[in-house]
mmCIF file of N, CA, C and O in Angstrom:
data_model
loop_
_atom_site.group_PDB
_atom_site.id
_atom_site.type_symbol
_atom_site.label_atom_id
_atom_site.label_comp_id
_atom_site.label_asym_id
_atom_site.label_seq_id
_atom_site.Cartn_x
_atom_site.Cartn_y
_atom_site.Cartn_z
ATOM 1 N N UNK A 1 99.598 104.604 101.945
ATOM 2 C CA UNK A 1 99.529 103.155 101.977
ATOM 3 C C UNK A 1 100.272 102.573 100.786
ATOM 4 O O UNK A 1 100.180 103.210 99.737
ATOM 5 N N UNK A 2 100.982 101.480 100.790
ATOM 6 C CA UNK A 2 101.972 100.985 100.083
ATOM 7 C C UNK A 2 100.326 99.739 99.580
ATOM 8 O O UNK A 2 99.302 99.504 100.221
ATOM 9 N N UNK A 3 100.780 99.250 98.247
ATOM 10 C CA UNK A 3 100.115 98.274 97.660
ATOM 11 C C UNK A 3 101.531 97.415 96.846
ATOM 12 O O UNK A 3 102.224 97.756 95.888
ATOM 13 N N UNK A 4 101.556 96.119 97.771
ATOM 14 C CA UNK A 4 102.836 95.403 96.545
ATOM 15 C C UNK A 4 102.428 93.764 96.330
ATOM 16 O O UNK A 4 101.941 93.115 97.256
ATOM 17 N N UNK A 5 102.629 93.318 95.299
ATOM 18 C CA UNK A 5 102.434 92.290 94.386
ATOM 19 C C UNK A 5 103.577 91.752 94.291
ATOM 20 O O UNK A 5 104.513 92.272 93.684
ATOM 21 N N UNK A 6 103.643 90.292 95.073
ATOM 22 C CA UNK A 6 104.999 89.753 94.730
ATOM 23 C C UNK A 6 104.212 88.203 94.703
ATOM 24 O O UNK A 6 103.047 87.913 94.972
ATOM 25 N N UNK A 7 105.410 87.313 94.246
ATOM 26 C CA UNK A 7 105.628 86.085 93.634
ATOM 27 C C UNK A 7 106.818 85.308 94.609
ATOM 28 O O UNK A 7 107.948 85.771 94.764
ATOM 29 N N UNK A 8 106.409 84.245 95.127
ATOM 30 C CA UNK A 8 107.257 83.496 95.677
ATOM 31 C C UNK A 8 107.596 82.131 95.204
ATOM 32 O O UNK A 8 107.015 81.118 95.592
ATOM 33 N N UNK A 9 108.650 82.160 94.272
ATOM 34 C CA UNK A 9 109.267 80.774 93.302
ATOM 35 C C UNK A 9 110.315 79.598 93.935
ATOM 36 O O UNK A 9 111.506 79.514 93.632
ATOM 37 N N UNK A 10 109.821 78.985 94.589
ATOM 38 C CA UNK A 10 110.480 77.557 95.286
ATOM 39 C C UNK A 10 110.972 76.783 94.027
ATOM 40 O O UNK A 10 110.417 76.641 92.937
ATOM 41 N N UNK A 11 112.191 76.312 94.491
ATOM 42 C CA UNK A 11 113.316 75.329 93.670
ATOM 43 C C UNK A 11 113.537 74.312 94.312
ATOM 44 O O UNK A 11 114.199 74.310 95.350
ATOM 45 N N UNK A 12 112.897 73.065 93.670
ATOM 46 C CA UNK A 12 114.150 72.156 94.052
ATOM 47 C C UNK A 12 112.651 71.154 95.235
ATOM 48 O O UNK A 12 112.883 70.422 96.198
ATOM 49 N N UNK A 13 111.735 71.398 94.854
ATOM 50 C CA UNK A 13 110.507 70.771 95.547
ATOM 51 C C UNK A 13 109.642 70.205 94.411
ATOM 52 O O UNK A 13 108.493 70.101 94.840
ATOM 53 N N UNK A 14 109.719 69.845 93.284
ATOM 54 C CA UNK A 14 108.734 69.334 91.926
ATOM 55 C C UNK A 14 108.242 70.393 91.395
ATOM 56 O O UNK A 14 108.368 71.560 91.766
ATOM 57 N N UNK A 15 107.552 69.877 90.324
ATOM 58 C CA UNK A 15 106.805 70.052 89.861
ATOM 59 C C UNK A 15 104.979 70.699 90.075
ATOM 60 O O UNK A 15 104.191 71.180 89.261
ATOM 61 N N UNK A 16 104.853 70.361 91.796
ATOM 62 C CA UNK A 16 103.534 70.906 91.704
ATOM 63 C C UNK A 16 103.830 71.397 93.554
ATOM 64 O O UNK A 16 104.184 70.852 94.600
ATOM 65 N N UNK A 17 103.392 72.824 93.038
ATOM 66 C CA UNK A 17 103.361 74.001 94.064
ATOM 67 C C UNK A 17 102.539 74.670 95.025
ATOM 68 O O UNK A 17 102.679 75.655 95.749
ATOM 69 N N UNK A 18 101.321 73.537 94.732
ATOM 70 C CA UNK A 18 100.041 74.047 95.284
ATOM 71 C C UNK A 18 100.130 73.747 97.010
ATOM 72 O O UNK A 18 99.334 74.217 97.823
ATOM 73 N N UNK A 19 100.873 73.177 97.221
ATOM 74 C CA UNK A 19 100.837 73.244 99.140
ATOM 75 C C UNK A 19 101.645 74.095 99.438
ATOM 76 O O UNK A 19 101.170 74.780 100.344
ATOM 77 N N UNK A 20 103.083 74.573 99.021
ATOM 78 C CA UNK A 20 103.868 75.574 99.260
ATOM 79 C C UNK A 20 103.321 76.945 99.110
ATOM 80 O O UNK A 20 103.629 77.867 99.865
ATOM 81 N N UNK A 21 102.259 77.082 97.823
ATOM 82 C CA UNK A 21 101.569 78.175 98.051
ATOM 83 C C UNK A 21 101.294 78.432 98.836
ATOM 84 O O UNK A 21 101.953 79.222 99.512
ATOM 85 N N UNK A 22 99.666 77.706 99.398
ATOM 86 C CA UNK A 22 98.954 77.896 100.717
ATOM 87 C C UNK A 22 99.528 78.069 101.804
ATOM 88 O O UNK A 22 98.994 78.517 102.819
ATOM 89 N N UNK A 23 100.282 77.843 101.723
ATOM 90 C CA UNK A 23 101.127 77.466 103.209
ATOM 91 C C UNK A 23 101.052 79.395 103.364
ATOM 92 O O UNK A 23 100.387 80.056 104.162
ATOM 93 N N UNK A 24 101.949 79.846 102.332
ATOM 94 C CA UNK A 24 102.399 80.996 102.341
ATOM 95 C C UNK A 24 100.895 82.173 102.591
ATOM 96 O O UNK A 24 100.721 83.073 103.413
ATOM 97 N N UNK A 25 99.818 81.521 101.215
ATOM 98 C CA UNK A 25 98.814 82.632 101.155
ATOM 99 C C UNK A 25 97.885 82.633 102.904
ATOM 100 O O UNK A 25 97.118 83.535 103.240
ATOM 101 N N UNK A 26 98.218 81.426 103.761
ATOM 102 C CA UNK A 26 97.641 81.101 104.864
ATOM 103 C C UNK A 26 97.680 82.302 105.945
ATOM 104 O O UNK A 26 96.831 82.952 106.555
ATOM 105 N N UNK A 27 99.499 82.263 105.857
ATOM 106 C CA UNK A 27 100.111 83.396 106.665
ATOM 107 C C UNK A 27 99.703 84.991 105.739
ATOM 108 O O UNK A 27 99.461 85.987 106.422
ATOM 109 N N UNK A 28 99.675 85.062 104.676
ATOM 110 C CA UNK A 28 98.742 86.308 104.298
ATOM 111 C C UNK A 28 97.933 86.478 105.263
ATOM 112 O O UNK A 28 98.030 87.093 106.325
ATOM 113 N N UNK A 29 96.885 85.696 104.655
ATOM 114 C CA UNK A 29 95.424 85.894 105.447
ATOM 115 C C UNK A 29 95.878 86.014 107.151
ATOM 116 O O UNK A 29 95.474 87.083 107.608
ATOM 117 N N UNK A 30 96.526 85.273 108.047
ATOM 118 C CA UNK A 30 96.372 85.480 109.235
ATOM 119 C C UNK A 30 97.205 86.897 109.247
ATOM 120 O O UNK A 30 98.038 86.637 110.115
ATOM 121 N N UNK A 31 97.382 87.731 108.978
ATOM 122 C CA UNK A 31 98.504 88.756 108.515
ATOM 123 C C UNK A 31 97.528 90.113 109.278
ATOM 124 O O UNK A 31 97.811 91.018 110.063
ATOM 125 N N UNK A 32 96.117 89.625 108.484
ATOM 126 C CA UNK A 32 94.888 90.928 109.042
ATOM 127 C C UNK A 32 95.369 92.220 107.604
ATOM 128 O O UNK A 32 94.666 93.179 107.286
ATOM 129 N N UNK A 33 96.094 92.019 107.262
ATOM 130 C CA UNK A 33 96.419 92.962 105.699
ATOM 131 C C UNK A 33 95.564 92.484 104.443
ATOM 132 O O UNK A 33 95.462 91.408 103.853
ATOM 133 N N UNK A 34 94.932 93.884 104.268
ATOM 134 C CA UNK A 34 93.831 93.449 102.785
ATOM 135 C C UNK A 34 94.792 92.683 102.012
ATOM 136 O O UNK A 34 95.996 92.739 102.265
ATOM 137 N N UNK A 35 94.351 92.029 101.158
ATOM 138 C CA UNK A 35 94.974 91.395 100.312
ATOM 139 C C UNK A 35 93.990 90.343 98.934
ATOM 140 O O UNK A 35 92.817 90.019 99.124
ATOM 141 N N UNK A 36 94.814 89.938 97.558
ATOM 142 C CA UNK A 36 94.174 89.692 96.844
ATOM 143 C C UNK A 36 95.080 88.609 96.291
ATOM 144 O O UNK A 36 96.241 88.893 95.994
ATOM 145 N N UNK A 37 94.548 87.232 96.120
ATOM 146 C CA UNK A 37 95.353 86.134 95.694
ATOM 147 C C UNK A 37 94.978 86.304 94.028
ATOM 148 O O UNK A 37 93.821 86.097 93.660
ATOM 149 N N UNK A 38 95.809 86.610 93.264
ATOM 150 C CA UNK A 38 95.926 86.282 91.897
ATOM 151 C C UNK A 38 96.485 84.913 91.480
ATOM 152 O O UNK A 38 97.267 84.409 92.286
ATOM 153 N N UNK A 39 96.160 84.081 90.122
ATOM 154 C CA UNK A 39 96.976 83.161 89.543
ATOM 155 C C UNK A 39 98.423 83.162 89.422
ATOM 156 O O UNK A 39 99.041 82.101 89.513
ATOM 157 N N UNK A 40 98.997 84.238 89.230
ATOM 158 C CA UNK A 40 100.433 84.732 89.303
ATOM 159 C C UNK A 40 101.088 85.122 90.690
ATOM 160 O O UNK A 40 102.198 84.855 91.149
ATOM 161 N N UNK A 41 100.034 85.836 91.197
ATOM 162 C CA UNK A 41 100.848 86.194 92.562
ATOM 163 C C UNK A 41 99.884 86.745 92.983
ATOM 164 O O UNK A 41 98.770 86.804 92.462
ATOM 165 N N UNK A 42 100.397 87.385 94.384
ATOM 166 C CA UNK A 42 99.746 87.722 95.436
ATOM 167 C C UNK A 42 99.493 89.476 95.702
ATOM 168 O O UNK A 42 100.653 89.708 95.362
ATOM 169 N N UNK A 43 99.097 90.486 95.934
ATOM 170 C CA UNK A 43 98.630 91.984 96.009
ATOM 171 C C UNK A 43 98.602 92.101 97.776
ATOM 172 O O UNK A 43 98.013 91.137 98.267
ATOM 173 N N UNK A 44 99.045 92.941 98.636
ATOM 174 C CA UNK A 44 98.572 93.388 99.894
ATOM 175 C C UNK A 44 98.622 94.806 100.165
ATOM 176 O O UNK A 44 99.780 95.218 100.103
ATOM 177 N N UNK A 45 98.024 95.431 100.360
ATOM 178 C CA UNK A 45 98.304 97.086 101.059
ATOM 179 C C UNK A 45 98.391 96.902 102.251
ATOM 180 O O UNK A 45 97.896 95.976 102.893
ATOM 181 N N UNK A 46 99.214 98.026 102.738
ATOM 182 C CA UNK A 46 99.128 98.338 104.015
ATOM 183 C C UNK A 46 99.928 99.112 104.512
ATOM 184 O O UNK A 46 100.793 98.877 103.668
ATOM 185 N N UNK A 47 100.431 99.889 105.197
ATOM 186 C CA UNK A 47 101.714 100.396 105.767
ATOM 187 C C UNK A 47 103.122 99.771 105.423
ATOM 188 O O UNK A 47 103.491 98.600 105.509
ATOM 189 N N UNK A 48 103.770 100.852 105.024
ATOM 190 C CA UNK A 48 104.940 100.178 104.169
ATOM 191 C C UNK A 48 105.953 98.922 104.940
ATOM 192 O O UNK A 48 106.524 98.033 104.309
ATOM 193 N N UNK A 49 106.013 99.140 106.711
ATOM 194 C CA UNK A 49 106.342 98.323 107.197
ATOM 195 C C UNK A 49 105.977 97.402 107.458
ATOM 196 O O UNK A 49 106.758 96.479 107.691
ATOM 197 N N UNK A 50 104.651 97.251 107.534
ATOM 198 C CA UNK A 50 104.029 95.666 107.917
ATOM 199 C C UNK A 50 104.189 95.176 106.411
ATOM 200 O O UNK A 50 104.979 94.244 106.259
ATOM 201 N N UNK A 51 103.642 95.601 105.434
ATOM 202 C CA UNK A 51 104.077 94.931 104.037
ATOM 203 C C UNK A 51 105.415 94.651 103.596
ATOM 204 O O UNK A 51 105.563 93.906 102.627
ATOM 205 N N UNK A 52 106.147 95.017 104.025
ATOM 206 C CA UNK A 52 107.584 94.483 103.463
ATOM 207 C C UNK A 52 107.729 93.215 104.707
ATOM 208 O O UNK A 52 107.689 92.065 104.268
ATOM 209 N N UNK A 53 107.884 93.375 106.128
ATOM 210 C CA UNK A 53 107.758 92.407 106.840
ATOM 211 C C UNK A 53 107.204 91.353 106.438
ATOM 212 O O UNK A 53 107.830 90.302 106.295
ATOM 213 N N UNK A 54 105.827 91.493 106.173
ATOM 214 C CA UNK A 54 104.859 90.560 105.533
ATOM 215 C C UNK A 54 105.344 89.237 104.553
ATOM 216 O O UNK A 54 105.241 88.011 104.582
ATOM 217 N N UNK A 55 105.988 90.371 103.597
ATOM 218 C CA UNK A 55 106.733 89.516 102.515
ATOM 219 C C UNK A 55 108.152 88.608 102.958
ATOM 220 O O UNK A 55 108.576 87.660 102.297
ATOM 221 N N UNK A 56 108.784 89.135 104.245
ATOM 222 C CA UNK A 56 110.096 88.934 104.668
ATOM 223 C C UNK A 56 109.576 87.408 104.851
ATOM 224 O O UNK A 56 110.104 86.464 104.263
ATOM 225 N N UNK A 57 108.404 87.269 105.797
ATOM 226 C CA UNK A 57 107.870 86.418 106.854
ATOM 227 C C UNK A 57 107.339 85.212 105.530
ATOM 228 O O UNK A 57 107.224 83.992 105.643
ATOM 229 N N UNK A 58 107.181 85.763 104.760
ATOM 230 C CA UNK A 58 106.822 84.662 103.272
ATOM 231 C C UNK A 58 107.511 84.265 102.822
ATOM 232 O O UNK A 58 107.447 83.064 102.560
ATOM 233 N N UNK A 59 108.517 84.975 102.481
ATOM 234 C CA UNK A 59 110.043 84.488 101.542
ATOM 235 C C UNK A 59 110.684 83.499 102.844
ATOM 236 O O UNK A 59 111.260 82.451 102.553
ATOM 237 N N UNK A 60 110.577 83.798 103.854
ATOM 238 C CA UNK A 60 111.042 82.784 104.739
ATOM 239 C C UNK A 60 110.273 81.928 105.312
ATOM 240 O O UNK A 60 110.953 81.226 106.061
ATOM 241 N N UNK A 61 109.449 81.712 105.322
ATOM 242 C CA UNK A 61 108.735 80.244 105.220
ATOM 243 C C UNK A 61 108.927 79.337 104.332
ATOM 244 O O UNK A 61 108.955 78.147 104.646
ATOM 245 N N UNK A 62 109.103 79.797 102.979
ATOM 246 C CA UNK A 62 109.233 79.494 101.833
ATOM 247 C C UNK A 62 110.617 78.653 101.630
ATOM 248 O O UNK A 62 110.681 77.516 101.164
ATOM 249 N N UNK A 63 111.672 79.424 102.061
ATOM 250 C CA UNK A 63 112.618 79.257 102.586
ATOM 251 C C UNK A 63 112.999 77.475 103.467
ATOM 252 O O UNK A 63 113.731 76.535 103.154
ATOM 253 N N UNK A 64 112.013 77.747 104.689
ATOM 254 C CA UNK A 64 111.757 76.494 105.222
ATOM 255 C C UNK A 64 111.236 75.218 104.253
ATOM 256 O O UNK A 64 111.651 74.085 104.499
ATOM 257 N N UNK A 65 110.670 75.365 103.575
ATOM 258 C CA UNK A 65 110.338 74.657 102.672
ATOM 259 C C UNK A 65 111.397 74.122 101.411
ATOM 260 O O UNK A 65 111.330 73.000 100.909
ATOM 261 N N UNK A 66 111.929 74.696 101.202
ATOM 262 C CA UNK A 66 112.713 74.658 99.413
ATOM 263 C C UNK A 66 113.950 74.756 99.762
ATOM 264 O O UNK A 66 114.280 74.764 100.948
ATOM 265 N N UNK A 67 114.493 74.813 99.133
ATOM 266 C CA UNK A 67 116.593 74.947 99.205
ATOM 267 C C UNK A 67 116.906 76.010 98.426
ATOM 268 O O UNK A 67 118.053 76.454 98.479
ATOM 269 N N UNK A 68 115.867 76.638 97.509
ATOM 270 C CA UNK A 68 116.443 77.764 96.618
ATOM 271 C C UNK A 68 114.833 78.728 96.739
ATOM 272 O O UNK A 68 113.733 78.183 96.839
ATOM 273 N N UNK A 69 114.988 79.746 96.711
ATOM 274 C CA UNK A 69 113.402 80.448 96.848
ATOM 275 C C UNK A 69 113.781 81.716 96.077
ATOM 276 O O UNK A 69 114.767 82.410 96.329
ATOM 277 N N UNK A 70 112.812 81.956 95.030
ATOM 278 C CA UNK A 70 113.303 83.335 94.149
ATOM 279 C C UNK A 70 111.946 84.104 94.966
ATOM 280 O O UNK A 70 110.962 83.486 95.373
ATOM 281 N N UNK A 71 112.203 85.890 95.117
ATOM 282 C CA UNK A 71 111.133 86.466 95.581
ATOM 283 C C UNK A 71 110.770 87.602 94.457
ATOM 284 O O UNK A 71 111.606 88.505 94.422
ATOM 285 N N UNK A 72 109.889 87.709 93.705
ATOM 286 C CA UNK A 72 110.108 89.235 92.934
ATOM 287 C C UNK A 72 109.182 89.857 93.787
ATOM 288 O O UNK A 72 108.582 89.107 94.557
ATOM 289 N N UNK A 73 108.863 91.372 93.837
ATOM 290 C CA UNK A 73 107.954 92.061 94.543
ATOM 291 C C UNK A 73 107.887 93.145 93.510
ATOM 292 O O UNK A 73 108.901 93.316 92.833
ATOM 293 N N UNK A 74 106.616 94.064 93.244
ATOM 294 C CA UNK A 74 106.382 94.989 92.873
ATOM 295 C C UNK A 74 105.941 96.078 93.856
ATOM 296 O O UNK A 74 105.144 95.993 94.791
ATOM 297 N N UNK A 75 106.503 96.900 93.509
ATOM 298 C CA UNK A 75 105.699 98.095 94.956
ATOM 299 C C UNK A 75 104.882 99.485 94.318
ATOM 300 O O UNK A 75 105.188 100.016 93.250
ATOM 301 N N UNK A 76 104.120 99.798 94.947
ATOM 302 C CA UNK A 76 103.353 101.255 94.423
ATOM 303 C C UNK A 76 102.916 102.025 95.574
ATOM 304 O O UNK A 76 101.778 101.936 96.035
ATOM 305 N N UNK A 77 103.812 102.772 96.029
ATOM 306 C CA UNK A 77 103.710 103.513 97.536
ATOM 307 C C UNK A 77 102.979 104.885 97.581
ATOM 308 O O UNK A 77 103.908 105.672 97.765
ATOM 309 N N UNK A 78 102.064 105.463 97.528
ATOM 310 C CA UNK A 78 101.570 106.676 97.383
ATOM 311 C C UNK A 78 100.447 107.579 98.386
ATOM 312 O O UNK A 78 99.262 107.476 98.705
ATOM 313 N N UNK A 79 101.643 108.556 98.678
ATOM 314 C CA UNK A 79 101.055 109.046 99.853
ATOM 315 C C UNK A 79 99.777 109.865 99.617
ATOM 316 O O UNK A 79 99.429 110.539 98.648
ATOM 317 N N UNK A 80 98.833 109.455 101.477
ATOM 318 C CA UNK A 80 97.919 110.257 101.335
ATOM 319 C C UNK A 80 96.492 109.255 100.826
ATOM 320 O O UNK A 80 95.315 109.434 101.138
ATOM 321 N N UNK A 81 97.154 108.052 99.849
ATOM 322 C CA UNK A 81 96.111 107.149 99.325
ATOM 323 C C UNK A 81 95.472 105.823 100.192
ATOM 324 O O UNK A 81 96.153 105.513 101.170
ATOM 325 N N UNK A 82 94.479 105.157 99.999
ATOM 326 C CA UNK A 82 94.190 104.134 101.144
ATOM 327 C C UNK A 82 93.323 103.386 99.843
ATOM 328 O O UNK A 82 93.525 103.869 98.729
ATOM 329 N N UNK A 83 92.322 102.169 99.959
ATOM 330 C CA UNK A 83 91.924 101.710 99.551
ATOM 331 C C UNK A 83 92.130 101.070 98.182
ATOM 332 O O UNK A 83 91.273 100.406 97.599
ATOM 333 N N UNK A 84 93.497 101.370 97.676
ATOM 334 C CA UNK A 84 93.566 101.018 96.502
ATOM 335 C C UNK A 84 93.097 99.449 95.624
ATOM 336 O O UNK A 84 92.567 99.141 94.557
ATOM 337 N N UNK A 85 93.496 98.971 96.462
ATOM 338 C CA UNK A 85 93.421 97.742 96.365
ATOM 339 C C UNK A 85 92.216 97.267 95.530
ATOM 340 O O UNK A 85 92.409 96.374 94.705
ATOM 341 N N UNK A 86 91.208 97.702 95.654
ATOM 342 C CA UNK A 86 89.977 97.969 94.959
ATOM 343 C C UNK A 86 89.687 98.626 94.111
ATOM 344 O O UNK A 86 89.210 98.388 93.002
ATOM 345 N N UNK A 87 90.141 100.032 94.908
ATOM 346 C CA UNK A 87 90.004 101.182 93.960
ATOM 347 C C UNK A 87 91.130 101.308 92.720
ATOM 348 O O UNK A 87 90.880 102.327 92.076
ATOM 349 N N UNK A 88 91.906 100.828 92.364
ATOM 350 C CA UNK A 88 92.488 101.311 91.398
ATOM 351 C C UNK A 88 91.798 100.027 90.515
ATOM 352 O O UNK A 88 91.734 100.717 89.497
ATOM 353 N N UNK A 89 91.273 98.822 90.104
ATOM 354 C CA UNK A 89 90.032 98.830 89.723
ATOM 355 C C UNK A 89 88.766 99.067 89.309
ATOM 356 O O UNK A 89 88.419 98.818 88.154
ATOM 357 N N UNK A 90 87.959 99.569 90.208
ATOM 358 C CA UNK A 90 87.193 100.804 90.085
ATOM 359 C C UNK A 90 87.352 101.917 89.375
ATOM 360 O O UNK A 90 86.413 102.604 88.972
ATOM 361 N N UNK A 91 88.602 102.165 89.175
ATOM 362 C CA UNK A 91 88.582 103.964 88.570
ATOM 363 C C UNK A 91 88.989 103.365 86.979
ATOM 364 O O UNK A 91 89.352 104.196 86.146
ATOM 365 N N UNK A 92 88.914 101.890 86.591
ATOM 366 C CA UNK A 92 89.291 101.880 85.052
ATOM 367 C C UNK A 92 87.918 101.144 84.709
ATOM 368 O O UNK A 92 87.416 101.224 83.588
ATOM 369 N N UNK A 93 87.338 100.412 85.770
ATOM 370 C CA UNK A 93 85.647 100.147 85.489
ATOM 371 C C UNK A 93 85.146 101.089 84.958
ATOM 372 O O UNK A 93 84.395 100.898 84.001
ATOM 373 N N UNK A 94 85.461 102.619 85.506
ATOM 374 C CA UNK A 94 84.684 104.088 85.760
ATOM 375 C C UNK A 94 84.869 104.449 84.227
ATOM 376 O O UNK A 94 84.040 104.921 83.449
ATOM 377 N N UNK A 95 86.096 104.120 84.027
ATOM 378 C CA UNK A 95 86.557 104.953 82.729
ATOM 379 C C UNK A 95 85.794 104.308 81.144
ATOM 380 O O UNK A 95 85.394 104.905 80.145
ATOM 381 N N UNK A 96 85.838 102.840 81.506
ATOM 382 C CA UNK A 96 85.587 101.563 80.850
ATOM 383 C C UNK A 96 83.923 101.973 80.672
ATOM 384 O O UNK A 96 83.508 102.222 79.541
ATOM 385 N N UNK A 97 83.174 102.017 81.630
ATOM 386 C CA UNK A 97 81.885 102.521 81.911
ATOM 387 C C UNK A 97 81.421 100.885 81.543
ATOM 388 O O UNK A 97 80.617 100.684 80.633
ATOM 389 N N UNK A 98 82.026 99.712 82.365
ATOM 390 C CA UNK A 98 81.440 98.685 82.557
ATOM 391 C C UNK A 98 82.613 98.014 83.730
ATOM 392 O O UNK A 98 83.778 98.406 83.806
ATOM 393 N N UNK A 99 82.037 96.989 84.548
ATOM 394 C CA UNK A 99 82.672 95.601 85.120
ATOM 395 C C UNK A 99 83.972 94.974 84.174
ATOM 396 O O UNK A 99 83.907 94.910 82.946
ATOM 397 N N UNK A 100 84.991 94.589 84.862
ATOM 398 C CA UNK A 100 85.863 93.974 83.964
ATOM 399 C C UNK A 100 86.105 92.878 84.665
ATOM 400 O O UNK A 100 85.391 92.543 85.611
ATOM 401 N N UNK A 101 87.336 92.084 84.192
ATOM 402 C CA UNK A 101 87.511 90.348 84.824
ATOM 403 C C UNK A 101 88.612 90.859 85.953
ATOM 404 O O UNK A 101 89.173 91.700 85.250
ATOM 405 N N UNK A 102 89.062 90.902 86.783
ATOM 406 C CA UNK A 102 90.014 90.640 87.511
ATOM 407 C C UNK A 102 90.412 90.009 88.869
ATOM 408 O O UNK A 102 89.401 89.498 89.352
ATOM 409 N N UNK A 103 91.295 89.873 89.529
ATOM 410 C CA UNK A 103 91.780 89.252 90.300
ATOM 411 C C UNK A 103 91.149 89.561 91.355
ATOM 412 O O UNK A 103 91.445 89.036 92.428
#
């Protein structure tokens, strides 16, 4: 299972971004892919193809919206693994041997 974290940066629409977000985190959620909205950006696992699609289908909405759209993405693909999304969380709680703040 692939886990990737990307950022979708609209140009050229003001100063305040909060409907262009949603718009985007909307189509997340109808997506059916775990996923985790951070202040910075967005987290989804899933099969490496529906997640890159995923993101295609974001950057181009986004697209519809703005005249200039920057996309960064981070990826962490590792076979054999599932649940990360949580779990790689969990295993620094474990280490931490308490709860921490996160996304």
């Amino acid at each position: 299972m692939m886990l990737a974290s990307f950022a979708i940066l609209p140009f050229g629409v003001g100063e305040e971004l909060k409907e262009h977000v949603a718009a985007v985190v909307a189509l997340v959620a109808a997506s059916g892919l775990d996923h985790k909205l951070g202040a910075m950006q967005t987290t989804i696992e899933g099969d490496q193809a529906e997640v890159m699609e995923l993101i295609i289908q974001c950057h181009n909405l986004m697209m519809e919206r703005a005249p200039r759209v920057l996309t960064s993405i981070t990826m962490d693909d590792r076979r054999g693994a599932s649940g990360r999304l949580e779990g790689k969380v969990a295993d620094v709680e474990e280490v931490l041997a308490r709860q921490v703040t996160h996304e």
